[in-house]
XYZ file of C-alpha atoms in Angstrom:
213
model
C 140.881 22.716 86.029
C 143.198 22.057 83.084
C 146.308 20.091 84.004
C 149.820 21.047 82.932
C 149.907 17.929 80.721
C 146.708 19.002 78.925
C 148.106 22.511 78.447
C 151.338 21.109 77.001
C 149.333 18.815 74.699
C 147.339 21.775 73.402
C 150.509 23.794 72.731
C 152.164 20.857 70.996
C 149.069 20.255 68.894
C 148.923 23.900 67.889
C 152.572 23.924 66.862
C 151.980 20.931 64.599
C 148.700 22.020 63.029
C 149.066 19.732 60.015
C 149.292 16.601 62.173
C 145.965 14.813 62.845
C 144.851 14.688 66.428
C 145.777 11.391 68.033
C 143.838 9.406 70.600
C 144.183 11.027 74.039
C 146.672 9.118 76.179
C 145.506 10.283 79.601
C 142.227 8.306 79.684
C 140.477 5.349 78.107
C 138.279 6.700 75.331
C 135.772 3.846 75.355
C 135.266 4.077 79.100
C 134.732 7.823 78.859
C 132.268 7.377 75.978
C 130.261 4.817 77.956
C 129.970 7.301 80.820
C 128.763 9.951 78.378
C 126.135 7.567 76.994
C 124.792 6.944 80.488
C 124.720 10.678 81.242
C 122.789 11.543 78.077
C 120.510 8.545 78.648
C 119.686 9.638 82.174
C 119.412 13.413 81.715
C 118.878 14.050 78.018
C 120.892 16.164 75.623
C 119.801 19.624 76.708
C 120.125 19.072 80.452
C 123.592 17.531 80.205
C 126.169 20.314 80.136
C 129.806 20.073 79.115
C 130.766 20.464 82.776
C 128.440 17.548 83.616
C 130.150 15.481 80.947
C 133.696 16.286 82.025
C 132.751 15.411 85.606
C 131.168 12.030 84.847
C 133.767 11.166 82.191
C 136.543 12.232 84.568
C 138.408 14.248 81.952
C 139.148 17.901 81.324
C 137.299 19.956 78.739
C 140.352 20.172 76.405
C 140.583 16.361 76.416
C 136.865 16.050 75.679
C 137.089 18.406 72.717
C 140.270 16.768 71.409
C 138.852 13.253 71.608
C 135.201 13.791 70.676
C 134.787 17.249 69.170
C 132.006 19.399 70.614
C 129.056 18.298 72.738
C 126.844 17.571 69.743
C 129.504 15.431 68.078
C 129.926 13.501 71.305
C 126.165 13.018 71.513
C 125.949 11.759 67.939
C 128.646 9.195 68.648
C 126.903 8.249 71.900
C 123.636 7.698 70.004
C 125.376 5.507 67.434
C 127.029 3.331 70.070
C 123.851 3.188 72.160
C 121.985 1.955 69.092
C 124.295 -1.027 68.624
C 125.057 -1.737 72.276
C 121.682 -1.292 73.992
C 118.915 -0.788 71.412
C 119.684 -3.376 68.746
C 117.069 -5.847 69.983
C 114.445 -4.574 67.524
C 116.826 -4.908 64.574
C 117.784 -8.410 65.651
C 114.142 -9.421 65.999
C 113.321 -8.077 62.544
C 116.265 -9.947 61.054
C 115.751 -13.248 62.827
C 111.968 -13.670 63.023
C 109.980 -14.899 60.007
C 106.788 -12.808 60.187
C 105.792 -9.305 61.215
C 103.972 -10.404 64.362
C 106.914 -12.361 65.741
C 109.521 -9.543 65.683
C 107.067 -7.001 67.105
C 106.130 -9.355 69.956
C 109.808 -10.094 70.603
C 110.704 -6.400 70.491
C 108.059 -5.578 73.090
C 109.180 -8.398 75.387
C 112.811 -7.398 75.126
C 111.937 -3.732 75.605
C 110.250 -4.651 78.893
C 113.506 -6.227 80.038
C 115.896 -3.618 78.642
C 113.943 -0.579 79.798
C 113.812 -1.776 83.404
C 117.385 -3.081 83.730
C 118.443 -2.066 87.266
C 122.039 -1.466 86.170
C 121.176 1.209 83.596
C 119.004 4.315 83.260
C 115.416 3.269 82.665
C 113.642 3.770 79.369
C 115.136 4.435 75.953
C 117.670 7.120 75.085
C 116.072 7.576 71.648
C 112.746 8.425 73.295
C 113.956 10.690 76.088
C 117.219 12.410 75.179
C 115.582 15.093 73.009
C 112.875 16.128 75.488
C 112.839 19.949 75.758
C 115.682 20.040 73.223
C 116.209 23.333 71.387
C 118.774 21.917 68.941
C 116.887 20.870 65.793
C 119.675 18.594 64.556
C 119.566 16.567 67.773
C 115.779 16.318 67.746
C 115.862 15.235 64.081
C 118.536 12.620 64.769
C 116.459 10.906 67.440
C 113.195 11.280 65.507
C 114.815 9.566 62.535
C 115.939 6.708 64.772
C 112.447 6.218 66.171
C 110.784 6.491 62.765
C 113.203 3.984 61.254
C 111.886 1.297 63.593
C 108.285 2.120 62.699
C 109.155 2.021 59.002
C 110.790 -1.379 59.447
C 107.687 -2.675 61.214
C 105.484 -1.353 58.415
C 107.614 -2.980 55.733
C 107.310 -6.370 57.413
C 103.569 -5.937 57.924
C 103.063 -5.104 54.232
C 105.082 -8.192 53.299
C 102.843 -10.323 55.524
C 99.714 -8.865 53.960
C 101.055 -9.695 50.503
C 101.922 -13.217 51.635
C 98.510 -13.802 53.210
C 99.842 -13.948 56.779
C 97.731 -10.893 57.661
C 94.255 -9.951 56.366
C 94.160 -7.972 53.131
C 92.357 -5.059 54.781
C 95.025 -4.542 57.468
C 96.179 -0.916 57.739
C 99.931 -1.486 57.710
C 100.844 2.101 58.583
C 98.453 2.312 61.521
C 99.500 -1.077 62.892
C 103.176 -0.159 62.650
C 102.555 3.161 64.395
C 100.547 1.407 67.088
C 103.520 -0.882 67.708
C 105.883 2.083 67.841
C 103.579 3.897 70.243
C 103.565 0.885 72.560
C 107.372 0.700 72.533
C 107.731 4.400 73.286
C 104.979 4.313 75.887
C 106.702 1.417 77.632
C 109.862 3.513 77.728
C 108.061 6.335 79.511
C 106.329 3.907 81.855
C 109.725 2.457 82.772
C 110.968 5.967 83.569
C 107.908 6.397 85.756
C 108.669 3.248 87.736
C 106.818 0.424 85.953
C 108.345 -3.001 86.564
C 109.409 -5.536 83.969
C 106.411 -7.738 84.693
C 104.040 -4.796 84.339
C 105.521 -3.890 80.964
C 105.418 -7.512 79.839
C 101.692 -7.466 80.589
C 101.347 -4.350 78.426
C 103.176 -6.163 75.625
C 100.821 -9.141 75.860
C 97.741 -6.928 75.615
C 99.250 -5.021 72.687
C 99.802 -8.241 70.747
C 96.359 -9.595 71.593
C 94.720 -7.011 69.343
C 96.813 -7.856 66.270
C 94.683 -8.963 63.308
C 94.678 -12.632 62.382
C 93.849 -14.433 59.186
């Protein structure tokens, strides 16, 4: 139900069409965005309707559209914030660790912790939000995010091969994709109820097969 204040805001906005839309005053935008992130994370893009979003964000539809644009625009912002707030552990590992093996091992360990955090939806939004999605732009957005991590792994692996830290015959592309597959598989396992310790064991086995000089 649209409140009288929201109706008045819409009328005022329409009468001053040249004025940029300001930040909605009736709710905290960051709090509402966090609730949207959790909704998309739990249910995925397709299964989360605008009415679902207005309910969990505790705002009316006019306020949602004024503050975030349409559902897809809201999702794109949610993905961006999720990437820096919840999924940056792989980027940090790649930046801070000296070899390819070290950041992959760290990423898998931290994924085991992050994907099973009891205070959040399990698994990874990048892996699950586009399941059964019929919007190509959304599917492409998440695919690009997942592939970017694999590409970063591959770049570090190639650098290690060149530096002699990995055997010359190492297939950098296959090893990077194997690492990505383990990360994404751990995400699904977390959704299916795997514990942190179980996923940590998966990570240990995955690293045990890495080639050594």
